mmCIF file of C-alpha atoms in Angstrom:
data_model
loop_
_atom_site.group_PDB
_atom_site.id
_atom_site.type_symbol
_atom_site.label_atom_id
_atom_site.label_comp_id
_atom_site.label_asym_id
_atom_site.label_seq_id
_atom_site.Cartn_x
_atom_site.Cartn_y
_atom_site.Cartn_z
ATOM 1 C CA MET A 1 -18.015 -0.130 -35.722
ATOM 2 C CA SER A 2 -15.957 -3.165 -36.708
ATOM 3 C CA ASP A 3 -15.177 -5.973 -34.308
ATOM 4 C CA ILE A 4 -11.800 -6.144 -32.573
ATOM 5 C CA SER A 5 -9.833 -9.190 -33.678
ATOM 6 C CA PHE A 6 -7.483 -10.906 -31.265
ATOM 7 C CA THR A 7 -4.613 -10.712 -33.771
ATOM 8 C CA SER A 8 -4.911 -6.972 -34.339
ATOM 9 C CA PHE A 9 -5.375 -6.429 -30.589
ATOM 10 C CA CYS A 10 -2.077 -8.200 -29.880
ATOM 11 C CA HIS A 11 -0.294 -6.216 -32.624
ATOM 12 C CA TRP A 12 -1.136 -2.696 -31.487
ATOM 13 C CA LEU A 13 -1.831 -2.845 -27.736
ATOM 14 C CA LYS A 14 1.237 -2.065 -25.607
ATOM 15 C CA PHE A 15 1.882 -2.106 -21.873
ATOM 16 C CA ARG A 16 2.189 1.691 -21.857
ATOM 17 C CA HIS A 17 -1.387 1.765 -23.177
ATOM 18 C CA LEU A 18 -2.501 -0.440 -20.293
ATOM 19 C CA LEU A 19 -0.624 1.766 -17.838
ATOM 20 C CA LEU A 20 -2.396 4.847 -19.187
ATOM 21 C CA ILE A 21 -5.818 3.174 -18.965
ATOM 22 C CA ASP A 22 -5.165 1.957 -15.418
ATOM 23 C CA THR A 23 -3.765 5.314 -14.229
ATOM 24 C CA LEU A 24 -6.617 7.319 -15.733
ATOM 25 C CA GLY A 25 -9.108 4.800 -14.352
ATOM 26 C CA ARG A 26 -7.693 5.300 -10.840
ATOM 27 C CA THR A 27 -7.322 9.074 -10.949
ATOM 28 C CA GLY A 28 -10.245 10.065 -13.181
ATOM 29 C CA ASN A 29 -8.188 13.121 -14.061
ATOM 30 C CA MET A 30 -6.013 13.778 -17.125
ATOM 31 C CA HIS A 31 -3.648 16.143 -15.303
ATOM 32 C CA LEU A 32 -3.020 13.729 -12.410
ATOM 33 C CA ALA A 33 -2.590 10.800 -14.793
ATOM 34 C CA ALA A 34 -0.021 12.766 -16.827
ATOM 35 C CA GLU A 35 1.906 13.628 -13.638
ATOM 36 C CA GLN A 36 1.955 10.017 -12.430
ATOM 37 C CA MET A 37 3.151 8.781 -15.825
ATOM 38 C CA SER A 38 5.712 11.613 -16.208
ATOM 39 C CA LEU A 39 4.166 12.700 -19.501
ATOM 40 C CA SER A 40 2.821 15.985 -20.764
ATOM 41 C CA GLN A 41 -0.935 16.305 -20.843
ATOM 42 C CA PRO A 42 -1.024 16.779 -24.649
ATOM 43 C CA ALA A 43 1.050 13.605 -25.109
ATOM 44 C CA LEU A 44 -1.306 11.686 -22.814
ATOM 45 C CA SER A 45 -4.376 13.027 -24.652
ATOM 46 C CA LYS A 46 -2.890 11.994 -27.995
ATOM 47 C CA MET A 47 -2.122 8.480 -26.744
ATOM 48 C CA LEU A 48 -5.643 8.114 -25.350
ATOM 49 C CA ARG A 49 -7.181 9.184 -28.681
ATOM 50 C CA GLU A 50 -5.038 6.605 -30.492
ATOM 51 C CA ILE A 51 -6.173 3.861 -28.092
ATOM 52 C CA GLU A 52 -9.835 4.821 -28.433
ATOM 53 C CA ASN A 53 -9.517 4.899 -32.229
ATOM 54 C CA GLN A 54 -8.166 1.356 -32.161
ATOM 55 C CA PHE A 55 -10.976 0.147 -29.907
ATOM 56 C CA GLY A 56 -13.583 2.059 -31.892
ATOM 57 C CA PHE A 57 -15.325 3.552 -28.856
ATOM 58 C CA PRO A 58 -14.557 6.090 -26.096
ATOM 59 C CA LEU A 59 -13.029 4.652 -22.950
ATOM 60 C CA PHE A 60 -13.653 7.683 -20.728
ATOM 61 C CA GLU A 61 -16.273 10.398 -20.522
ATOM 62 C CA ARG A 62 -15.059 13.977 -20.914
ATOM 63 C CA LEU A 63 -16.711 15.828 -18.037
ATOM 64 C CA PRO A 64 -15.699 19.290 -16.747
ATOM 65 C CA ARG A 65 -14.066 18.012 -13.561
ATOM 66 C CA SER A 66 -13.523 14.300 -14.084
ATOM 67 C CA MET A 67 -13.122 11.494 -16.619
ATOM 68 C CA PRO A 68 -15.021 8.428 -15.405
ATOM 69 C CA PRO A 69 -14.895 5.263 -17.559
ATOM 70 C CA THR A 70 -17.712 4.651 -20.005
ATOM 71 C CA ALA A 71 -19.660 1.383 -19.744
ATOM 72 C CA LEU A 72 -17.325 -0.327 -22.224
ATOM 73 C CA GLY A 73 -14.361 1.598 -20.886
ATOM 74 C CA GLY A 74 -14.941 0.092 -17.452
ATOM 75 C CA GLU A 75 -14.349 -3.371 -18.918
ATOM 76 C CA VAL A 76 -11.123 -2.186 -20.523
ATOM 77 C CA VAL A 77 -9.966 -0.612 -17.245
ATOM 78 C CA ARG A 78 -10.586 -3.897 -15.401
ATOM 79 C CA TYR A 79 -8.614 -5.811 -18.032
ATOM 80 C CA ALA A 80 -5.732 -3.317 -17.752
ATOM 81 C CA GLN A 81 -5.646 -3.727 -13.970
ATOM 82 C CA ILE A 82 -5.599 -7.527 -14.228
ATOM 83 C CA ALA A 83 -2.923 -7.550 -16.935
ATOM 84 C CA LEU A 84 -0.681 -5.141 -15.030
ATOM 85 C CA ASN A 85 -1.056 -7.065 -11.763
ATOM 86 C CA ASP A 86 -0.095 -10.241 -13.614
ATOM 87 C CA ALA A 87 2.911 -8.469 -15.154
ATOM 88 C CA ARG A 88 4.042 -7.138 -11.750
ATOM 89 C CA GLY A 89 3.921 -10.663 -10.345
ATOM 90 C CA PHE A 90 5.907 -11.980 -13.315
ATOM 91 C CA VAL A 91 8.588 -9.297 -12.926
ATOM 92 C CA ALA A 92 8.835 -9.984 -9.179
ATOM 93 C CA ARG A 93 9.275 -13.721 -9.817
ATOM 94 C CA ILE A 94 11.942 -13.164 -12.469
ATOM 95 C CA ASP A 95 13.849 -10.716 -10.263
ATOM 96 C CA SER A 96 13.734 -13.173 -7.366
ATOM 97 C CA LEU A 97 14.940 -16.076 -9.503
ATOM 98 C CA ARG A 98 17.722 -13.986 -11.044
ATOM 99 C CA ALA A 99 18.892 -12.993 -7.569
ATOM 100 C CA GLY A 100 19.102 -16.639 -6.534
ATOM 101 C CA GLY A 101 15.674 -16.885 -4.921
ATOM 102 C CA HIS A 102 12.856 -19.248 -5.723
ATOM 103 C CA GLY A 103 10.005 -17.028 -6.771
ATOM 104 C CA HIS A 104 7.096 -15.407 -5.017
ATOM 105 C CA LEU A 105 3.843 -16.925 -3.730
ATOM 106 C CA ARG A 106 0.759 -14.834 -2.938
ATOM 107 C CA VAL A 107 -1.814 -16.655 -0.826
ATOM 108 C CA GLY A 108 -5.067 -15.545 0.771
ATOM 109 C CA GLY A 109 -7.086 -17.210 3.479
ATOM 110 C CA ILE A 110 -10.165 -16.871 5.609
ATOM 111 C CA PHE A 111 -9.522 -16.390 9.305
ATOM 112 C CA ALA A 112 -9.744 -20.072 10.277
ATOM 113 C CA ALA A 113 -7.233 -20.974 7.540
ATOM 114 C CA THR A 114 -4.704 -18.351 8.649
ATOM 115 C CA ALA A 115 -4.966 -19.678 12.204
ATOM 116 C CA VAL A 116 -3.986 -23.277 11.402
ATOM 117 C CA ALA A 117 -3.854 -24.553 7.818
ATOM 118 C CA LEU A 118 -1.795 -21.800 6.203
ATOM 119 C CA PRO A 119 0.932 -21.584 8.875
ATOM 120 C CA GLN A 120 1.570 -25.344 8.734
ATOM 121 C CA ALA A 121 1.786 -25.337 4.928
ATOM 122 C CA ILE A 122 4.086 -22.297 4.985
ATOM 123 C CA ILE A 123 6.441 -23.988 7.451
ATOM 124 C CA SER A 124 6.538 -27.100 5.239
ATOM 125 C CA ILE A 125 7.180 -25.303 1.940
ATOM 126 C CA LYS A 126 9.847 -23.038 3.452
ATOM 127 C CA LYS A 127 11.775 -26.178 4.435
ATOM 128 C CA ARG A 128 11.792 -27.209 0.762
ATOM 129 C CA TRP A 129 12.218 -23.702 -0.722
ATOM 130 C CA PRO A 130 14.052 -21.608 1.930
ATOM 131 C CA LEU A 131 14.334 -18.509 -0.282
ATOM 132 C CA LEU A 132 10.713 -18.509 -1.431
ATOM 133 C CA ALA A 133 9.029 -15.149 -0.756
ATOM 134 C CA ILE A 134 5.492 -15.660 0.572
ATOM 135 C CA GLU A 135 2.816 -12.989 0.895
ATOM 136 C CA VAL A 136 -0.255 -13.858 3.015
ATOM 137 C CA VAL A 137 -3.550 -11.944 2.951
ATOM 138 C CA GLU A 138 -6.263 -12.549 5.547
ATOM 139 C CA GLN A 139 -9.730 -11.651 4.269
ATOM 140 C CA THR A 140 -13.312 -12.827 3.890
ATOM 141 C CA SER A 141 -14.131 -15.260 1.063
ATOM 142 C CA ASP A 142 -15.827 -12.687 -1.166
ATOM 143 C CA HIS A 143 -12.816 -10.359 -1.032
ATOM 144 C CA LEU A 144 -10.412 -13.245 -1.634
ATOM 145 C CA MET A 145 -12.236 -14.218 -4.822
ATOM 146 C CA GLU A 146 -12.128 -10.622 -6.050
ATOM 147 C CA MET A 147 -8.366 -10.715 -5.506
ATOM 148 C CA LEU A 148 -8.108 -14.054 -7.314
ATOM 149 C CA LYS A 149 -10.068 -12.608 -10.212
ATOM 150 C CA ALA A 150 -7.726 -9.602 -10.334
ATOM 151 C CA ARG A 151 -4.713 -11.966 -10.163
ATOM 152 C CA THR A 152 -3.313 -10.368 -7.021
ATOM 153 C CA LEU A 153 -3.397 -13.853 -5.433
ATOM 154 C CA ASP A 154 -2.069 -17.167 -6.758
ATOM 155 C CA LEU A 155 -4.564 -19.186 -4.718
ATOM 156 C CA ALA A 156 -6.827 -18.762 -1.716
ATOM 157 C CA ILE A 157 -8.460 -20.781 1.054
ATOM 158 C CA GLY A 158 -12.117 -19.942 1.451
ATOM 159 C CA ARG A 159 -15.586 -20.889 0.308
ATOM 160 C CA PHE A 160 -18.080 -19.892 -2.351
ATOM 161 C CA THR A 161 -20.402 -17.071 -1.338
ATOM 162 C CA GLU A 162 -22.426 -16.831 -4.573
ATOM 163 C CA PRO A 163 -23.475 -19.614 -7.016
ATOM 164 C CA GLN A 164 -21.979 -17.861 -10.070
ATOM 165 C CA GLN A 165 -18.517 -17.998 -8.506
ATOM 166 C CA GLN A 166 -18.410 -21.710 -9.276
ATOM 167 C CA GLN A 167 -18.096 -20.796 -12.972
ATOM 168 C CA LEU A 168 -14.935 -18.768 -12.347
ATOM 169 C CA PHE A 169 -13.039 -20.780 -9.734
ATOM 170 C CA ASP A 170 -12.126 -24.383 -9.010
ATOM 171 C CA PHE A 171 -12.707 -25.602 -5.455
ATOM 172 C CA ARG A 172 -10.836 -28.423 -3.706
ATOM 173 C CA PRO A 173 -12.322 -29.152 -0.273
ATOM 174 C CA MET A 174 -10.089 -29.238 2.792
ATOM 175 C CA GLY A 175 -12.618 -29.990 5.507
ATOM 176 C CA PRO A 176 -15.461 -28.643 7.624
ATOM 177 C CA GLU A 177 -15.143 -25.524 9.752
ATOM 178 C CA PRO A 178 -17.098 -25.949 13.030
ATOM 179 C CA PHE A 179 -17.953 -22.893 15.122
ATOM 180 C CA CYS A 180 -18.474 -22.173 18.803
ATOM 181 C CA LEU A 181 -19.778 -19.320 20.965
ATOM 182 C CA VAL A 182 -17.138 -17.961 23.331
ATOM 183 C CA VAL A 183 -16.633 -15.348 26.056
ATOM 184 C CA ASN A 184 -13.521 -14.239 27.924
ATOM 185 C CA ARG A 185 -12.602 -15.932 31.187
ATOM 186 C CA ARG A 186 -13.821 -12.965 33.299
ATOM 187 C CA HIS A 187 -17.279 -12.902 31.712
ATOM 188 C CA PRO A 188 -20.114 -13.678 34.196
ATOM 189 C CA LEU A 189 -21.242 -16.538 31.931
ATOM 190 C CA ALA A 190 -17.782 -18.149 31.749
ATOM 191 C CA GLY A 191 -17.284 -21.500 33.455
ATOM 192 C CA GLN A 192 -20.954 -21.981 34.292
ATOM 193 C CA ASP A 193 -22.051 -25.618 34.052
ATOM 194 C CA ARG A 194 -25.418 -24.966 32.428
ATOM 195 C CA ARG A 195 -27.013 -24.541 29.032
ATOM 196 C CA TYR A 196 -28.040 -21.022 28.052
ATOM 197 C CA SER A 197 -31.029 -20.230 25.867
ATOM 198 C CA LEU A 198 -30.526 -17.854 22.965
ATOM 199 C CA GLY A 199 -32.939 -15.430 24.611
ATOM 200 C CA GLU A 200 -30.643 -15.168 27.633
ATOM 201 C CA LEU A 201 -27.638 -14.473 25.459
ATOM 202 C CA LEU A 202 -29.337 -11.548 23.722
ATOM 203 C CA ALA A 203 -28.991 -9.550 26.943
ATOM 204 C CA TRP A 204 -25.237 -9.313 26.301
ATOM 205 C CA PRO A 205 -23.298 -7.394 23.616
ATOM 206 C CA TRP A 206 -21.970 -9.469 20.722
ATOM 207 C CA ILE A 207 -18.974 -9.132 18.424
ATOM 208 C CA LEU A 208 -19.709 -10.509 14.962
ATOM 209 C CA TYR A 209 -18.473 -10.820 11.429
ATOM 210 C CA PRO A 210 -20.050 -8.167 9.141
ATOM 211 C CA GLN A 211 -23.392 -8.710 7.452
ATOM 212 C CA GLY A 212 -23.126 -10.522 4.133
ATOM 213 C CA THR A 213 -20.271 -12.802 5.183
ATOM 214 C CA PRO A 214 -21.001 -16.574 5.132
ATOM 215 C CA ILE A 215 -20.405 -16.905 8.894
ATOM 216 C CA ARG A 216 -22.809 -14.074 9.680
ATOM 217 C CA ARG A 217 -25.470 -15.508 7.363
ATOM 218 C CA GLN A 218 -25.107 -18.910 8.997
ATOM 219 C CA MET A 219 -25.612 -17.412 12.452
ATOM 220 C CA GLU A 220 -28.652 -15.417 11.341
ATOM 221 C CA GLU A 221 -30.194 -18.548 9.800
ATOM 222 C CA ALA A 222 -29.613 -20.479 13.037
ATOM 223 C CA PHE A 223 -31.309 -17.745 15.074
ATOM 224 C CA ALA A 224 -34.210 -17.637 12.623
ATOM 225 C CA THR A 225 -34.617 -21.430 12.842
ATOM 226 C CA ALA A 226 -34.740 -21.134 16.634
ATOM 227 C CA GLY A 227 -37.366 -18.374 16.349
ATOM 228 C CA VAL A 228 -35.159 -15.797 18.087
ATOM 229 C CA ALA A 229 -34.201 -12.323 16.874
ATOM 230 C CA THR A 230 -30.546 -11.776 16.035
ATOM 231 C CA PRO A 231 -28.481 -9.633 18.452
ATOM 232 C CA HIS A 232 -28.886 -5.854 18.163
ATOM 233 C CA ASN A 233 -26.138 -4.736 20.555
ATOM 234 C CA THR A 234 -23.205 -5.605 18.297
ATOM 235 C CA VAL A 235 -19.701 -4.732 17.178
ATOM 236 C CA GLU A 236 -18.848 -5.847 13.623
ATOM 237 C CA THR A 237 -15.343 -6.348 12.265
ATOM 238 C CA ILE A 238 -13.403 -8.455 9.775
ATOM 239 C CA SER A 239 -10.159 -7.791 11.664
ATOM 240 C CA MET A 240 -9.360 -10.884 13.683
ATOM 241 C CA GLN A 241 -6.937 -8.981 15.915
ATOM 242 C CA THR A 242 -9.682 -6.467 16.757
ATOM 243 C CA PHE A 243 -12.167 -9.317 17.199
ATOM 244 C CA LEU A 244 -10.002 -11.114 19.762
ATOM 245 C CA GLN A 245 -8.878 -7.981 21.587
ATOM 246 C CA VAL A 246 -12.443 -6.693 22.032
ATOM 247 C CA LEU A 247 -13.670 -10.163 22.986
ATOM 248 C CA GLN A 248 -10.977 -10.557 25.641
ATOM 249 C CA GLY A 249 -11.336 -7.013 26.941
ATOM 250 C CA GLY A 250 -15.068 -6.727 27.530
ATOM 251 C CA PRO A 251 -18.226 -8.690 28.422
ATOM 252 C CA MET A 252 -18.846 -9.705 24.805
ATOM 253 C CA ILE A 253 -20.106 -12.903 23.189
ATOM 254 C CA GLY A 254 -18.426 -13.953 19.953
ATOM 255 C CA MET A 255 -18.825 -16.714 17.381
ATOM 256 C CA LEU A 256 -15.480 -18.097 16.217
ATOM 257 C CA PRO A 257 -14.236 -21.072 14.204
ATOM 258 C CA GLU A 258 -13.122 -23.746 16.655
ATOM 259 C CA ALA A 259 -9.683 -23.920 15.015
ATOM 260 C CA MET A 260 -9.140 -20.241 15.735
ATOM 261 C CA ALA A 261 -10.482 -20.363 19.281
ATOM 262 C CA ALA A 262 -8.574 -23.537 20.248
ATOM 263 C CA ALA A 263 -5.307 -21.901 21.393
ATOM 264 C CA HIS A 264 -7.186 -19.281 23.449
ATOM 265 C CA LEU A 265 -9.392 -21.968 24.999
ATOM 266 C CA HIS A 266 -6.407 -24.132 25.920
ATOM 267 C CA GLY A 267 -4.663 -21.103 27.401
ATOM 268 C CA GLY A 268 -7.673 -20.263 29.521
ATOM 269 C CA LEU A 269 -8.261 -16.864 27.903
ATOM 270 C CA LEU A 270 -11.631 -17.845 26.423
ATOM 271 C CA SER A 271 -14.473 -20.093 27.529
ATOM 272 C CA VAL A 272 -17.041 -21.917 25.368
ATOM 273 C CA LEU A 273 -20.714 -21.311 26.107
ATOM 274 C CA ASN A 274 -23.063 -24.287 26.228
ATOM 275 C CA THR A 275 -26.104 -23.059 24.265
ATOM 276 C CA ASP A 276 -29.072 -24.167 22.200
ATOM 277 C CA LEU A 277 -27.547 -22.636 19.071
ATOM 278 C CA ARG A 278 -26.832 -25.267 16.412
ATOM 279 C CA LEU A 279 -24.306 -24.216 13.786
ATOM 280 C CA ALA A 280 -23.634 -26.712 11.006
ATOM 281 C CA PRO A 281 -19.936 -26.768 10.000
ATOM 282 C CA GLN A 282 -19.188 -25.042 6.695
ATOM 283 C CA GLU A 283 -16.783 -26.665 4.262
ATOM 284 C CA TYR A 284 -13.881 -24.601 3.023
ATOM 285 C CA GLY A 285 -11.084 -25.395 0.619
ATOM 286 C CA VAL A 286 -8.518 -24.225 -1.921
ATOM 287 C CA LEU A 287 -9.801 -21.806 -4.576
ATOM 288 C CA THR A 288 -7.974 -21.277 -7.877
ATOM 289 C CA ARG A 289 -8.830 -19.599 -11.166
ATOM 290 C CA ARG A 290 -10.647 -22.041 -13.448
ATOM 291 C CA SER A 291 -8.802 -23.397 -16.485
ATOM 292 C CA GLU A 292 -5.579 -21.584 -15.574
ATOM 293 C CA PRO A 293 -2.461 -23.613 -14.741
ATOM 294 C CA LEU A 294 -0.737 -22.924 -11.432
ATOM 295 C CA THR A 295 2.976 -22.245 -11.094
ATOM 296 C CA GLU A 296 5.131 -25.089 -9.807
ATOM 297 C CA ILE A 297 5.350 -23.439 -6.381
ATOM 298 C CA ALA A 298 1.598 -22.843 -6.175
ATOM 299 C CA ARG A 299 0.908 -26.482 -7.139
ATOM 300 C CA GLU A 300 3.270 -27.719 -4.435
ATOM 301 C CA PHE A 301 1.739 -25.400 -1.844
ATOM 302 C CA MET A 302 -1.770 -26.573 -2.717
ATOM 303 C CA ALA A 303 -0.650 -30.190 -2.369
ATOM 304 C CA LEU A 304 0.632 -29.408 1.123
ATOM 305 C CA LEU A 305 -2.700 -27.830 2.042
ATOM 306 C CA LEU A 306 -4.585 -30.890 0.816
ATOM 307 C CA GLU A 307 -2.418 -33.517 2.528
ATOM 308 C CA PRO A 308 -4.490 -35.846 4.764
ATOM 309 C CA GLU A 309 -2.552 -34.917 7.918
ATOM 310 C CA GLN A 310 -3.172 -31.249 7.158
ATOM 311 C CA GLU A 311 -6.898 -31.901 6.887
ATOM 312 C CA ALA A 312 -6.853 -33.694 10.207
ATOM 313 C CA LEU A 313 -5.043 -30.766 11.787
ATOM 314 C CA THR A 314 -7.586 -28.205 10.583
ATOM 315 C CA GLU A 315 -10.469 -30.240 12.037
ATOM 316 C CA THR A 316 -9.036 -30.307 15.560
#
């Protein structure tokens, strides 16, 4: 099998080929893929054979009831998804500019960022670019980096969760993210002028970020350092709306970034617990794809996020 040269790859590969690969990768079924692409099944089969002949290896297995990607085919499917997402973003930007707009910005953020840093930057950039279309995604850091890798985001605010991610993304720090333990104002522990041991707090139900998230790992490490088992009576969610609603509606204990809890504390809806738990602040910042230039809008938005007054705001 001969190697695939970049020049020949550019000459024969077409977007309709990528669309076929992506559609078949999602459906795993030739009939469904043909329907979604408005092609006959024989025409789709012929196109797939031509693509596989050019690559020199099969992209999909031919099983009786499905067509999963082969090991190499999986890499091709991922490339097709990334290329098509990039093309969709390009088309959306061109359409917006042609209609008199100023492009489209897709931004992701961890929960603390969407509570303070992102809204302030959005307000500032909309003053400069009133017709700019902005899409905001709230997710955990690991999911945000998957979206960055797939080019469904222009940039994100989060933190590294695995060492190898530092090879794929550039990181520009924005500041530390301190945490606190909180309960609602009707909780029996609220407003008590005393320090609670972690053992006492284990008697209550907790609402937590899911296992594997940086915040959850930090809490588990703090409990382990204190020699106390982590809570067993728990509710886990990445939905901040669910987190806050459950926390305010029942006798739960929750761990939240201070920036996110601040408005609820000032409004008297939540109360901070004075405990022995010591949680070191985690630094978060702007994540972008390494060695890939940002659009003008994305560069300006990142500059707004990194302004000194913005950093000071996120630390309050």
